[in-house]
Short mmCIF file of C-alpha atoms in Angstrom, two decimals:
data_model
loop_
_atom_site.label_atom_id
_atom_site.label_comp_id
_atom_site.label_asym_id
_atom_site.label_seq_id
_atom_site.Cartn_x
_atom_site.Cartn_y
_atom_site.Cartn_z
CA UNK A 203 -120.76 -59.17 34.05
CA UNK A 204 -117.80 -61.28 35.58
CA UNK A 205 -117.94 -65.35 34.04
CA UNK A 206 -120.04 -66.37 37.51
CA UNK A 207 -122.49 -64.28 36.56
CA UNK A 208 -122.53 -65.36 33.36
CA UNK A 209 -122.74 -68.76 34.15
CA UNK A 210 -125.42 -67.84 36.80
CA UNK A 211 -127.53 -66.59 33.59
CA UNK A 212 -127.50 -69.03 31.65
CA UNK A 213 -126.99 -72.11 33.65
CA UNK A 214 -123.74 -73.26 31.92
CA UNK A 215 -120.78 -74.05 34.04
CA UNK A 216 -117.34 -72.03 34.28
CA UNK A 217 -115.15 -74.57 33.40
CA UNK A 218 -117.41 -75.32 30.18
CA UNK A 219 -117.75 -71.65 29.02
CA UNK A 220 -114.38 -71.24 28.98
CA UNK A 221 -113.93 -74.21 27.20
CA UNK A 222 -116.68 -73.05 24.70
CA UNK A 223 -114.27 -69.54 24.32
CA UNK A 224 -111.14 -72.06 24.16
CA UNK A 225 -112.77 -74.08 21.07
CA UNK A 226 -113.82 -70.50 18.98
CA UNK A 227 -117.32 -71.39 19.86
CA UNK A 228 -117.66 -68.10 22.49
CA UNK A 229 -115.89 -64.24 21.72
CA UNK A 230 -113.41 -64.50 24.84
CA UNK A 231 -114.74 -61.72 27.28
CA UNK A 232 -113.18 -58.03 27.72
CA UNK A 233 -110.20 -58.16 30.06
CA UNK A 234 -110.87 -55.74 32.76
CA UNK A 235 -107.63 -56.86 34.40
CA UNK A 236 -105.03 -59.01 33.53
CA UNK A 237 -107.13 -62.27 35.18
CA UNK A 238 -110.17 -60.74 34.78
CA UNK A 239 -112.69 -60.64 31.59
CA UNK A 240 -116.10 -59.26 31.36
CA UNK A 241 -118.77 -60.74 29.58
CA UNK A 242 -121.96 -58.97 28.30
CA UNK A 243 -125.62 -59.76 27.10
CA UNK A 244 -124.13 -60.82 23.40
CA UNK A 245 -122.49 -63.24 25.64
CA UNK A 246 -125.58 -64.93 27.03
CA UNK A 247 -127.75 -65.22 24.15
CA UNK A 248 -124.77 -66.71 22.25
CA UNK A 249 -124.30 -69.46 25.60
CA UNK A 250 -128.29 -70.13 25.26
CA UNK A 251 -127.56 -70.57 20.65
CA UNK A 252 -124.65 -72.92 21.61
CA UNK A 253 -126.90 -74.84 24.53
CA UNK A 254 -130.04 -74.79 22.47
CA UNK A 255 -127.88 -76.33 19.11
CA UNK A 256 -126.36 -78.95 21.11
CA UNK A 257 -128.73 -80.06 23.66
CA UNK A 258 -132.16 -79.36 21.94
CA UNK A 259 -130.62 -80.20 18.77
CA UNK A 260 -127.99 -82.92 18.92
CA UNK A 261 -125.37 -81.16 17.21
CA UNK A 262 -121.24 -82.15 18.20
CA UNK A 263 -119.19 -79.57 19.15
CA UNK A 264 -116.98 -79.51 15.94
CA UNK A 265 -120.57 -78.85 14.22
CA UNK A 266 -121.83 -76.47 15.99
CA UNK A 267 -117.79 -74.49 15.34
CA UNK A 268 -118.90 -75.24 12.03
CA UNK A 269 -122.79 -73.69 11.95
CA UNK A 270 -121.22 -70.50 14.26
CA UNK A 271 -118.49 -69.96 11.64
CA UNK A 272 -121.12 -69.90 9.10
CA UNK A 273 -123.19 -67.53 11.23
CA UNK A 274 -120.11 -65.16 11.71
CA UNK A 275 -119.24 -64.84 8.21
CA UNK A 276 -119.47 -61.87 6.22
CA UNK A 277 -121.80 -63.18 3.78
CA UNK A 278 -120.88 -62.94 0.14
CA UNK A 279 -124.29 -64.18 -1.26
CA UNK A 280 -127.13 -65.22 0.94
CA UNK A 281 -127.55 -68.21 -1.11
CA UNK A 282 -123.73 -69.27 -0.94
CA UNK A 283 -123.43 -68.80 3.17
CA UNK A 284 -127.28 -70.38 3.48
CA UNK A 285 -125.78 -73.09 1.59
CA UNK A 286 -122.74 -73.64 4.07
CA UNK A 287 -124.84 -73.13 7.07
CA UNK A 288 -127.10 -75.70 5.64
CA UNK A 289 -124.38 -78.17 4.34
CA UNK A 290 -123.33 -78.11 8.13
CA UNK A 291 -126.25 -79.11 9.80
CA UNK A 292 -127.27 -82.15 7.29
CA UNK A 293 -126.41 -85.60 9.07
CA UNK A 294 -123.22 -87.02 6.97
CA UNK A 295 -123.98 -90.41 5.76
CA UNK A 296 -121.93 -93.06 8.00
CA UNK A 297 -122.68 -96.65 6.51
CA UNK A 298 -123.99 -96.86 3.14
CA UNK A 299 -126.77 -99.87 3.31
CA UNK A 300 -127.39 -101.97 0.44
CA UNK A 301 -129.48 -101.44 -2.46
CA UNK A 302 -128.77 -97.49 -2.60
CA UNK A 303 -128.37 -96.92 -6.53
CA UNK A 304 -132.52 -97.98 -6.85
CA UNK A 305 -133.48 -95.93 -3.92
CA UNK A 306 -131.37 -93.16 -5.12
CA UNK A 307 -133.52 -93.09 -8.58
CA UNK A 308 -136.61 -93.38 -6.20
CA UNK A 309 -135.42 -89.86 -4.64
CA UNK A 310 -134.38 -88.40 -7.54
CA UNK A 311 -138.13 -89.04 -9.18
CA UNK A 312 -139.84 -87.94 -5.99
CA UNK A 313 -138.10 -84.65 -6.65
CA UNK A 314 -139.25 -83.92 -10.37
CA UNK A 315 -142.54 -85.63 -9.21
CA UNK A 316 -142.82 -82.65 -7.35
CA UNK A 317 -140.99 -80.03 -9.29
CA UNK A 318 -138.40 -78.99 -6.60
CA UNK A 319 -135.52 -77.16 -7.71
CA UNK A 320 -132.99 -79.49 -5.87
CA UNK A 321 -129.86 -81.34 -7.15
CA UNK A 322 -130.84 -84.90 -7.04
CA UNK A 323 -127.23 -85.31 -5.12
CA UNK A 324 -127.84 -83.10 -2.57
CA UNK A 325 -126.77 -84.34 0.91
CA UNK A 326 -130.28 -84.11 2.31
CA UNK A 327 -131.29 -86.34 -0.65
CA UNK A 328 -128.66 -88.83 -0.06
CA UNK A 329 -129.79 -88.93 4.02
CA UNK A 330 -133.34 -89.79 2.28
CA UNK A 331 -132.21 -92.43 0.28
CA UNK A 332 -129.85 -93.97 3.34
CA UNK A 333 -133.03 -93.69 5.67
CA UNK A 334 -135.39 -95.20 2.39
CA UNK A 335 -132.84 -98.04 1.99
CA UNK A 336 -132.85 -99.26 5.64
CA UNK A 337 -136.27 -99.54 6.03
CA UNK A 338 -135.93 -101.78 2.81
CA UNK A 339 -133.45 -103.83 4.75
CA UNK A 340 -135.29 -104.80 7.17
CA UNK A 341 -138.45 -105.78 5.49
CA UNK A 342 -140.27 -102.35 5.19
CA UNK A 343 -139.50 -101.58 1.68
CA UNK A 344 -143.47 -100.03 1.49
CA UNK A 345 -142.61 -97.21 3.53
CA UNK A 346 -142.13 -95.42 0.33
CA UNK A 347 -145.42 -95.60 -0.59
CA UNK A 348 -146.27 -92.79 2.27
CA UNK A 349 -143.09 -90.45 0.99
CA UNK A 350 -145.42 -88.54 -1.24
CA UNK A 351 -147.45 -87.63 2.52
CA UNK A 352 -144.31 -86.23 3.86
CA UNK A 353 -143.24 -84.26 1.34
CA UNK A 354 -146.73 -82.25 0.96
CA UNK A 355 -146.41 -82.06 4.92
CA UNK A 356 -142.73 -80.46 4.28
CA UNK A 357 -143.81 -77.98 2.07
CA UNK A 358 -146.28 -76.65 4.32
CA UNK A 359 -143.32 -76.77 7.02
CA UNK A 360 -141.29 -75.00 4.70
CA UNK A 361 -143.31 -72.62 3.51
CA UNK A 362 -144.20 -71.76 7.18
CA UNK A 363 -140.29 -71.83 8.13
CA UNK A 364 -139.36 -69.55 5.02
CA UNK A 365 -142.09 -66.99 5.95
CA UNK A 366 -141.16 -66.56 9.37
CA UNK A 367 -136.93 -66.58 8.57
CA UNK A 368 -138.41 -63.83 6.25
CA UNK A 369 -140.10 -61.50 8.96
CA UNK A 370 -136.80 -62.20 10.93
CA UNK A 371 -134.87 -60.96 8.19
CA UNK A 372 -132.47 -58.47 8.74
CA UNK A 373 -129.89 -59.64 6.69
CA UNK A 374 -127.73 -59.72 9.65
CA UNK A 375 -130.10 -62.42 11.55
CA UNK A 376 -130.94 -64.33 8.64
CA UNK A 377 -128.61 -66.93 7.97
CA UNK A 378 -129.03 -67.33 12.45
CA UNK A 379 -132.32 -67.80 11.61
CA UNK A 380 -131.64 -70.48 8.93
CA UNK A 381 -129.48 -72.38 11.18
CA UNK A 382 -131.91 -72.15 14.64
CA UNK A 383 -135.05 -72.80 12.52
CA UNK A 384 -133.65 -75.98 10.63
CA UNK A 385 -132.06 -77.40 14.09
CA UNK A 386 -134.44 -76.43 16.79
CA UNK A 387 -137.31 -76.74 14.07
CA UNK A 388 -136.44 -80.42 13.94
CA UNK A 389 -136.81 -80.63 17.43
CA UNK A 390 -140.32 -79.34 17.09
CA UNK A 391 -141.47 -81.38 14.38
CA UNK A 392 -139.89 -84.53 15.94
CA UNK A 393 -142.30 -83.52 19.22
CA UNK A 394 -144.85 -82.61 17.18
CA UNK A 395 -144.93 -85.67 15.19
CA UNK A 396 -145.30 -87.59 18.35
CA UNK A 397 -147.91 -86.07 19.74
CA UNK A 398 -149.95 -86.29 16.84
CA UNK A 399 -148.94 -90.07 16.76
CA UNK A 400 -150.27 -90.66 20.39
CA UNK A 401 -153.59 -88.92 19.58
CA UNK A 402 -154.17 -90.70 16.12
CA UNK A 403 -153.04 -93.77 18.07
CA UNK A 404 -155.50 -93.08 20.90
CA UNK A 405 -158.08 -93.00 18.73
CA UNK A 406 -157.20 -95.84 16.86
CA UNK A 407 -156.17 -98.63 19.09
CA UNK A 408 -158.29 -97.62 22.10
CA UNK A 409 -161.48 -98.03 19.76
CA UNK A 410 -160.17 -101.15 18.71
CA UNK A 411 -159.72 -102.43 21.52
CA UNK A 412 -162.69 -101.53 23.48
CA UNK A 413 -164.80 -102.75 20.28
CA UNK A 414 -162.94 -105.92 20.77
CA UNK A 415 -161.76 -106.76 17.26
CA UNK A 416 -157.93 -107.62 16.61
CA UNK A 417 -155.63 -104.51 17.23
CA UNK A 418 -153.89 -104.87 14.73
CA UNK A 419 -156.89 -105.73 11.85
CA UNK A 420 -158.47 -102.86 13.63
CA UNK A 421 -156.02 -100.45 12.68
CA UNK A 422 -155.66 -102.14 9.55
CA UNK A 423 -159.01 -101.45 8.30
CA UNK A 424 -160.06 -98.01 10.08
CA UNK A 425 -159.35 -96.03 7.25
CA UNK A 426 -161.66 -93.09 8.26
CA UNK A 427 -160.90 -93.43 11.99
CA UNK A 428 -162.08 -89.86 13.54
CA UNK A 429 -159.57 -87.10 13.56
CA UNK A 430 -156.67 -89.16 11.19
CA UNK A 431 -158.36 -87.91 8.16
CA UNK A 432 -159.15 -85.49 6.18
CA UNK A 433 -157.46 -82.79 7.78
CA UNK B 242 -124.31 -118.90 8.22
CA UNK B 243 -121.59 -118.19 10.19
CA UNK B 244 -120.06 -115.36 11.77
CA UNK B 245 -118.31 -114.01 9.02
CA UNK B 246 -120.76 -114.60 6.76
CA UNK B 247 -122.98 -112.42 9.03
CA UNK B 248 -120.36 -109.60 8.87
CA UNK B 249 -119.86 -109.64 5.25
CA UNK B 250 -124.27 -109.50 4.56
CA UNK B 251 -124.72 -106.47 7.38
CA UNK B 252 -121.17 -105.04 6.97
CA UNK B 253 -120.79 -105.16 10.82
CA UNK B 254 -117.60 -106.07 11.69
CA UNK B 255 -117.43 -109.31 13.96
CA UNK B 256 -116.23 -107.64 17.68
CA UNK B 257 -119.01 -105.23 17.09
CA UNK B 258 -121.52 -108.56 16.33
CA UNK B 259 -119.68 -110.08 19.54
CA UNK B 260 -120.93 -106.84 21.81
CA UNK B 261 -124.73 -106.88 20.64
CA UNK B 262 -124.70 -110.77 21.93
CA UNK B 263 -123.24 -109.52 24.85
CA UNK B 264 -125.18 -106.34 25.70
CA UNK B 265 -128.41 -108.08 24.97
CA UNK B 266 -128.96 -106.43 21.47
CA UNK B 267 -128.91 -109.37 19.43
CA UNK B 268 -130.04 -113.69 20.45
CA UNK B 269 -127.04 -115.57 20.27
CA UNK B 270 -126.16 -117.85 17.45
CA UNK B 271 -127.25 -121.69 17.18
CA UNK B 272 -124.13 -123.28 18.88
CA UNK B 273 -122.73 -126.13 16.27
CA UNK B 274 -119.76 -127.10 18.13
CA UNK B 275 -118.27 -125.39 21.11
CA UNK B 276 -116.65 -122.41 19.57
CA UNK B 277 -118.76 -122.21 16.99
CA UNK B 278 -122.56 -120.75 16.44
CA UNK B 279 -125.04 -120.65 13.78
CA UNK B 280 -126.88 -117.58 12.54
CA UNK B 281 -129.85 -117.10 10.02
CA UNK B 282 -131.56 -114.90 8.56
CA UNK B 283 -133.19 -113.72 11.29
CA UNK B 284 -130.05 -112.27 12.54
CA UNK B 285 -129.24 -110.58 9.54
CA UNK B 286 -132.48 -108.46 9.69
CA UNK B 287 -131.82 -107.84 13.64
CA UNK B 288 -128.88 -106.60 12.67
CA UNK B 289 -130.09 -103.75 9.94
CA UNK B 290 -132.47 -102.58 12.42
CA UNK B 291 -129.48 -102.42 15.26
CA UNK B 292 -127.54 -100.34 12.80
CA UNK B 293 -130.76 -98.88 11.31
CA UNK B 294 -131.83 -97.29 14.81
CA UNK B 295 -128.21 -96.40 15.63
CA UNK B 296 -126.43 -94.81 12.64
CA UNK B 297 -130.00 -93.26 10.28
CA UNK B 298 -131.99 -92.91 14.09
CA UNK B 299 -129.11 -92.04 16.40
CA UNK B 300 -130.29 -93.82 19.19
CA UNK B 301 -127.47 -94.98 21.77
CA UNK B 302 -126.99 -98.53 22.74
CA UNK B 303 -129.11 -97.92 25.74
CA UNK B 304 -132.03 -96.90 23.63
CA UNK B 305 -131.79 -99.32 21.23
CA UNK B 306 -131.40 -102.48 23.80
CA UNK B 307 -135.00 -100.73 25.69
CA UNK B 308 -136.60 -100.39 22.30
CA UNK B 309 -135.69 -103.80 21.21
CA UNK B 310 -136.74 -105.02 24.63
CA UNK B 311 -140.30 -103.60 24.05
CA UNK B 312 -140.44 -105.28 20.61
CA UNK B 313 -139.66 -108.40 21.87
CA UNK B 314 -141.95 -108.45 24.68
CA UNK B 315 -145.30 -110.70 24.39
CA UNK B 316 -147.50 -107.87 24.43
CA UNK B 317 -150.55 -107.56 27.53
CA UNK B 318 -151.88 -104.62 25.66
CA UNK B 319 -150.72 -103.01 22.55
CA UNK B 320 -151.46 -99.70 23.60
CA UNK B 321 -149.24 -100.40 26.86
CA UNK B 322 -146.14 -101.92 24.37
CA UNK B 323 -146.83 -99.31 22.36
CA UNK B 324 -146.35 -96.92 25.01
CA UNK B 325 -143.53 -98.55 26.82
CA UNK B 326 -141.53 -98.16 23.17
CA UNK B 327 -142.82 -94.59 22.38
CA UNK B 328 -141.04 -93.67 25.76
CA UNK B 329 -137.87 -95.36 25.34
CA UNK B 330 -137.70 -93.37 21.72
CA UNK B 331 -138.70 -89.73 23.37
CA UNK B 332 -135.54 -87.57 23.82
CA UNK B 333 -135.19 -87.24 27.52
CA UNK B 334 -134.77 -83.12 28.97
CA UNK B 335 -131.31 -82.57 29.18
CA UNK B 336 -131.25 -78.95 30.75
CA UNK B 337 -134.64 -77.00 31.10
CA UNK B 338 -134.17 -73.44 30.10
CA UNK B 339 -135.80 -70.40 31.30
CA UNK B 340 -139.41 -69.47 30.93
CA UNK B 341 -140.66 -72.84 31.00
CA UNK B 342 -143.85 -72.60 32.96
CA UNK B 343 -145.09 -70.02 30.19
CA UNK B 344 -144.29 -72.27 27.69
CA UNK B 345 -145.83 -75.04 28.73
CA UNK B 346 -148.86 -73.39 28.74
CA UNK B 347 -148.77 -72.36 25.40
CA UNK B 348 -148.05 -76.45 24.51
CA UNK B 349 -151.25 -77.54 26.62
CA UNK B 350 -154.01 -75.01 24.84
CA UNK B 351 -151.93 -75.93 21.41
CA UNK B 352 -152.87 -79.92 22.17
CA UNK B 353 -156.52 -77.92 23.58
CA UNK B 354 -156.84 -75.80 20.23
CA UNK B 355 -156.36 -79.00 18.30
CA UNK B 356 -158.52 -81.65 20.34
CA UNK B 357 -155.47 -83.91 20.54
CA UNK B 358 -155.85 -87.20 23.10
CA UNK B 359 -152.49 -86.16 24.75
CA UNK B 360 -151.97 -85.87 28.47
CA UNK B 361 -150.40 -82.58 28.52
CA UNK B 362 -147.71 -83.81 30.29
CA UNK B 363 -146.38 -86.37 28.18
CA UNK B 364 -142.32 -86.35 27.32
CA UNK B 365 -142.93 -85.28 23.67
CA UNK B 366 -145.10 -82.21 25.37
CA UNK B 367 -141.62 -81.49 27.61
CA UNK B 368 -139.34 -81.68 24.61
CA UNK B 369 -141.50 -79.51 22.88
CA UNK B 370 -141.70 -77.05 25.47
CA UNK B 371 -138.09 -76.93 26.35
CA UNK B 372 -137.69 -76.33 22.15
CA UNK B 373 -139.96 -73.53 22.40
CA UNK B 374 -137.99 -72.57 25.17
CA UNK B 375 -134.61 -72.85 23.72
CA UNK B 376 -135.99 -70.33 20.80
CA UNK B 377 -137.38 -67.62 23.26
CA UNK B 378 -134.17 -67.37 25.38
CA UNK B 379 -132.05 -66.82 22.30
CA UNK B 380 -134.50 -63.99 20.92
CA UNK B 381 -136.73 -66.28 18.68
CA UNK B 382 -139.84 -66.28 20.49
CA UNK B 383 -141.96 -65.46 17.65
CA UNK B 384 -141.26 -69.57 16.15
CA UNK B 385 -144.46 -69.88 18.39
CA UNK B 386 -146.58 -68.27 15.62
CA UNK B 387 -146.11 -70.72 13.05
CA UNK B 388 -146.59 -73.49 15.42
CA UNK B 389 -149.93 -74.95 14.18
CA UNK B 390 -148.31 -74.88 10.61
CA UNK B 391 -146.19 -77.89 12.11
CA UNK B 392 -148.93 -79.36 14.26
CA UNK B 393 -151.32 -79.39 10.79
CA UNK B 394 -148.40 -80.69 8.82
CA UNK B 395 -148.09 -83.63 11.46
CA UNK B 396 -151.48 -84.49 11.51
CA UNK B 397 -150.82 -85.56 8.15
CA UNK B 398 -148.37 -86.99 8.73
CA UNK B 399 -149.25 -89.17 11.98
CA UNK B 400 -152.02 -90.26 9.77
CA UNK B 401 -150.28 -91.48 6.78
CA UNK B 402 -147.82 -93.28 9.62
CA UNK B 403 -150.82 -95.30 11.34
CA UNK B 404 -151.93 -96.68 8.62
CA UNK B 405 -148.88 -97.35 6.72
CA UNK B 406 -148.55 -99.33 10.02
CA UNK B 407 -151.98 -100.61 10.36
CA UNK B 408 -150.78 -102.09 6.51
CA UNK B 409 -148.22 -103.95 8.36
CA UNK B 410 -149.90 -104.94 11.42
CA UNK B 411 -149.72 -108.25 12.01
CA UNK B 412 -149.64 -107.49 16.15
CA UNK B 413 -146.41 -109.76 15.96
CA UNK B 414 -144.90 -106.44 13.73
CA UNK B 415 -146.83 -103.93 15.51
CA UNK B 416 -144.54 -102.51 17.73
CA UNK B 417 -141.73 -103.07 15.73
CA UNK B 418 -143.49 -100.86 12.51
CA UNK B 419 -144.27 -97.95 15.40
CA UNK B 420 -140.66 -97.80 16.57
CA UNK B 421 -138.92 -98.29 13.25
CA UNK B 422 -141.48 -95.85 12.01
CA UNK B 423 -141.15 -93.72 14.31
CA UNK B 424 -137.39 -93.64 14.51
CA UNK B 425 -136.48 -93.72 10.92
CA UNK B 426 -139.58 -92.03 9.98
CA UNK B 427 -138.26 -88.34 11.69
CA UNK B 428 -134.60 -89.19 9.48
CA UNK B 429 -137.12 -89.42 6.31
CA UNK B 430 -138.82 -86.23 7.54
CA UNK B 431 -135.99 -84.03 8.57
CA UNK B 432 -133.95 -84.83 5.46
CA UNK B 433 -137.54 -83.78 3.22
CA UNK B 434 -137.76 -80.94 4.89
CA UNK B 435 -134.20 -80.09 4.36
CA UNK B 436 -135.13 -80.78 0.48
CA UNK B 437 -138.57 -78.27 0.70
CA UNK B 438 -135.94 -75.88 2.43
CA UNK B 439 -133.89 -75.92 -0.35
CA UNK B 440 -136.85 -75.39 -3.18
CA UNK B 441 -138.22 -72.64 -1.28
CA UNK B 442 -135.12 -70.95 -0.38
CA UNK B 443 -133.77 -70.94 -4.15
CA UNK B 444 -137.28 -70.05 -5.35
CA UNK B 445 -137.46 -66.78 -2.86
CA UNK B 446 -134.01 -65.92 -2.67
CA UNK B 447 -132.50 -66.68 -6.18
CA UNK B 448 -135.81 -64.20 -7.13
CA UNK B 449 -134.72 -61.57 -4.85
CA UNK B 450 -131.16 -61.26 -5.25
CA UNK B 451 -131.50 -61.76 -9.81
CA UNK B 452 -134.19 -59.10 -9.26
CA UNK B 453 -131.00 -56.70 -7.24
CA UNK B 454 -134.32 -56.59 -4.08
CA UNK B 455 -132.55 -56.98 -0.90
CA UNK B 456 -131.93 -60.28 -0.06
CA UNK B 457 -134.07 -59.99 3.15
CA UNK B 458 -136.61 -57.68 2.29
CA UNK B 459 -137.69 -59.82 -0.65
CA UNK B 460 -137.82 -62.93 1.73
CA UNK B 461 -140.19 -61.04 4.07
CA UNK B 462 -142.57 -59.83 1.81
CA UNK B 463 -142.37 -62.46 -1.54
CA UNK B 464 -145.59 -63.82 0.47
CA UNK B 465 -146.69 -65.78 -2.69
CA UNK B 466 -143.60 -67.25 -3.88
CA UNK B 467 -144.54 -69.87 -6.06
CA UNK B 468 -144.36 -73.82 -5.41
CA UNK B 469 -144.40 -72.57 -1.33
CA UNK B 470 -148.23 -72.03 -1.12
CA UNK B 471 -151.02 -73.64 -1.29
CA UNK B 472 -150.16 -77.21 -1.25
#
């Protein structure tokens, strides 16, 4: 197919494919003639990867060059390109707030606490303790006390995610897989989360409300409310 | 304090202080003489949540001056402030990608299947959808399977957020927990999931490749990897 077409498919304008093809984020087409390049279905689904990373998933260009690179290599051990891949997509650490070095320990514990076989300097770890320490700065220091919740709820996710990256897994796909699942799978939890938020919330503050007590002691005290628990 | 005491406790350089006044973002300072203001504590902690929101949440300026205006406002119902906030924090639809009306189906019987209170129109229903989307149009379709993984996974989640913020709700913090909790909260989540990504990967893969399976092949079928299942 000729680049309208192309950008027909897949909703992405001309000017912006070929600056994807300009930046090494898009194989430049086949020239048919000397001004003229054809483009083929590898072409679209790679459009809808680069779309999906940046506008589902937030990712910069320059990461996403990054991620594809990854995704393009030959890999020399799936653990090693994972590893890039994955060292791509984890949010670099901009400011460093105060009181890191005791939140860091906090991470680092949460990790044996639950026997994961993960450096205690790990990027992702240090994005934890960042997030942790912020939340301290502005007076919400007891956030931690819920960490141990979202780490059993991430190892369901992550079972769930490693299961289905291993029924895609041609080793060809896989690291593809990696990358989508992590991004896009973000995306989905993020949604997901909120949903679930506006239900328990529902529940919650409607009742208290409509019972007439104090919102806030309401929520306070519902520890059982109906669908929040137990689940 | 003054201004460059301010800097030096929030490590926010002064022009950058200067803009918040400006853009609404931050009250001014106490004026002591005519080119010269006061600031407290209370700016120090409106501050960390500024930077909080923007650098660990990635919100935009925008974002963060709606969300702070939502915080700030004397509330007629919590539910309503509440709801006013979670908007302002939902990731607007960039682009909607193909297949959407099939999609969205499949969101509304997931919030059916699972009893949730949710309108089945609400934003975090779009981004979700237009996730789902992204995954189908780039040959990923089958991410739909292990959507009620994610949905049970949040339900724990949600819950362990409302009353961590029922803990902290004085209604005066109310909205302020739900946002910051909200906001922060998916940073803590998406780095622990990175971490549970990286046990569960070097559990299953490290296995395969020591045991000379095919990397891929022992993914897909190691269905009982330990420290994965069960949890």
């Amino acid at each position: 197919m000729r680049i309208g077409e192309l950008s027909r498919e897949t909703g992405v304008a001309i000017p912006t494919i070929k600056y994807y093809v300009r930046e090494g984020l898009l194989p430049a087409g086949r020239l048919t003639s000397p001004n003229q390049a054809s483009y083929d279905d590898s072409h679209v689904r790679r459009l809808r990867l680069i779309r999906g990373l940046m506008d589902v998933g937030g990712l910069s260009v320059s990461v996403v060059r990054e991620v594809l690179a990854a995704v393009d290599s030959p890999e020399e051990s799936v653990h090693k390109v994972l590893g890039a891949a994955q060292h791509a997509i984890t949010p670099q650490v901009v400011a460093e707030p105060e009181g890191m070095p005791e939140v860091r320990r906090k991470v680092a514990e949460m990790i044996r606490r639950r026997g994961w076989q993960v450096e205690p300097d790990h990027p992702s770890a240090e994005a934890l303790a960042v997030a942790l320490a912020t939340f301290r700065g502005i007076g919400h220091g007891e956030f931690e006390e819920i960490v141990d919740d979202y780490a059993e709820a991430c190892e369901r996710v992550a079972a769930a995610d490693l299961a289905w990256v291993g029924r895609n897994a041609e080793v060809d796909g896989l690291v593809e897989s990696v990358v989508v699942g992590t991004v896009l799978g973000d995306a989905v939890l993020s949604a997901i989360r909120r949903l679930a938020h506006v239900d328990a919330s529902a529940r919650r503050f409607e009742e208290a409300e409509d019972g007439g007590a104090a919102p806030g002691a309401g929520a306070a005290e519902g520890g059982a409310a109906p669908g929040t628990g137990g689940r």
